[in-house]
Amino acid sequence: MNSNIDLVIFGARGDLAERKLLPALYQLDRAGLLDDSMRIAGLARQEVTTEEFVGNTHENLNKYVPDSDWDEQCWARFSSRLTYVKVDFSKQEEYQNLKDWLNEERTQIYYMATPPSIFGSICENLNGSGCVFESSRIVLEKPIGHDLKSSKAVNGTVGEFFPERNIYRIDHYLGKETVQNLLALRFANRMINSQWDNTCVDHVQITAAETVGIEGRWSYYDKVGQLRDMVQNHLLQLLCMVAMEPPNSLQADEIRAEKVKILRALSPITEDNVVEQSVRGQYAAGWIDGEPVVGYMEEEGSERNTSDTETFVALKTYVDNWRWAGVPFYLRTGKRMKAKGTEVVISYKEHPHAIFPDSGDQANNRLIIRLQPNEGIELEMFSKKQGLKERSSLEKRTLNLDFFDSSGESRIADAYETLLLEVIKGDQWLFVSRGEVESSWEWCDTLLDAWHSKGISTKPYGSGTWGPSKSEMLIEKDGRSWRED
Ligand code: BG6
């Protein structure tokens, strides 16, 4: 186990730390995955004692950790790791409080649970106050910038103080069990991998649908929109995991190099094809789970009378390489949609020749990789209908690989547990490299420019639907349809 680790959480009294990081660390401790020597410091600018911080953490864990996972003995161990250090992040002299607590012989992990706009100044102050050592690691939350130029600036500043091998850029989708299982599915199953290209695959769909709205984040979200919030990172990471070539090994560098190749091969959506290959939407009022909900413009915190920020995006793109030439990748993500669900669907091509005349309107084989809810993988296959009279009729059956049932574990770990554990171990395989961030911004910038120059505005859609009708048209004009089972 990794010993002598000090985890320092910047923004320890914020939502991310309270809702995700501290509960994830508690769960790791409960699973026996934290070395006894590990210490955790919460940093924020409020004048709070360690006792108060511990009390506050206890309250939050009660809120965010299920009762069935509560263990007094574990809490006693976990709480003894916690210290609160008061630091105003903008004042270098206050970093002395941190320095006094640090020990150069140990490994520091600096977790930035803060707005990205201050990553750079925190790094400068950490360095200026002598808190950065050769083995110090830094963890950055998204977004890394707003476009290619600003992401380069953030990466550049952080890179002045931390080498790339010590920078861990989080995309929490990479911590999800099914995303990692995608690697196992593809590279541990020869029969799957041999059917994974343009000779067998008709098209790929990636959907991340949410029923929630913008959850009180209007002023942040209105400047960002769904393309930057979800596509630039989560959806493109999923696309990379689906499309990348087999890496030479599971080493971080090998995997990350393959992902960059895919991002560079992504066919750009430009002024010439943006009308046919993209749809922007914004939710209007509607119903979610039988309850009325307001539209985007009426959300709490709405600051303007009109806004053209998209809360829904549907795209069609291609990966221009030998394996995927000609195979469309359809991406779709939106807030306030009919149901919550994130999945990848691999649709296989038709048979070269149909010998089952009574098979009716059969769909082709599909492989469905479900990230949430009900993590698992389904393979839709066809078998003969049972019965003496059914000589040549087919029916669709599903082979189901349900992770929750088969794992024997009582729970599936939250993405943050997985990611924190990897940072502690010092393994970057589930983190995003600088090359990936910048390549994905480059692709998104081209699309954003095309939206801008062609004046592509948002289409309204009712909350509780699958987005604007143009999204159906985007795929149906190719003779295909979104999977909405
Ligand atoms: C975050 C986005 O990165 O991912 C949110 O900023 C979004 O807007 C969230 O709601 C979705 O994550 P998940 O794990 O619920 O799919």
PDB file of C-alpha atoms in Angstrom, residues 40-42 47-57 79-86 101:
ATOM      1  CA  ILE A  40      -5.737  14.512   4.939  1.00  0.00           C
ATOM      2  CA  ALA A  41      -5.707  18.300   5.218  1.00  0.00           C
ATOM      3  CA  GLY A  42      -8.728  20.390   4.343  1.00  0.00           C
ATOM      4  CA  GLU A  47     -11.407  30.602  10.367  1.00  0.00           C
ATOM      5  CA  VAL A  48     -12.396  27.113  11.461  1.00  0.00           C
ATOM      6  CA  THR A  49     -10.758  24.743  13.917  1.00  0.00           C
ATOM      7  CA  THR A  50      -9.891  21.164  13.062  1.00  0.00           C
ATOM      8  CA  GLU A  51     -12.520  20.081  15.555  1.00  0.00           C
ATOM      9  CA  GLU A  52     -15.192  22.051  13.723  1.00  0.00           C
ATOM     10  CA  PHE A  53     -13.998  20.720  10.374  1.00  0.00           C
ATOM     11  CA  VAL A  54     -14.193  17.155  11.677  1.00  0.00           C
ATOM     12  CA  GLY A  55     -17.693  17.820  13.071  1.00  0.00           C
ATOM     13  CA  ASN A  56     -18.781  19.249   9.754  1.00  0.00           C
ATOM     14  CA  THR A  57     -17.327  16.272   7.879  1.00  0.00           C
ATOM     15  CA  SER A  79     -11.441  11.398  11.498  1.00  0.00           C
ATOM     16  CA  SER A  80      -8.010  11.067  13.101  1.00  0.00           C
ATOM     17  CA  ARG A  81      -6.465  11.626   9.656  1.00  0.00           C
ATOM     18  CA  LEU A  82      -8.194  15.004   9.230  1.00  0.00           C
ATOM     19  CA  THR A  83      -6.673  18.424   9.865  1.00  0.00           C
ATOM     20  CA  TYR A  84      -7.998  21.844   8.901  1.00  0.00           C
ATOM     21  CA  VAL A  85      -5.548  24.449   7.644  1.00  0.00           C
ATOM     22  CA  LYS A  86      -6.714  28.002   7.132  1.00  0.00           C
ATOM     23  CA  TRP A 101       2.005  21.032   8.440  1.00  0.00           C
TER      24      TRP A 101
END
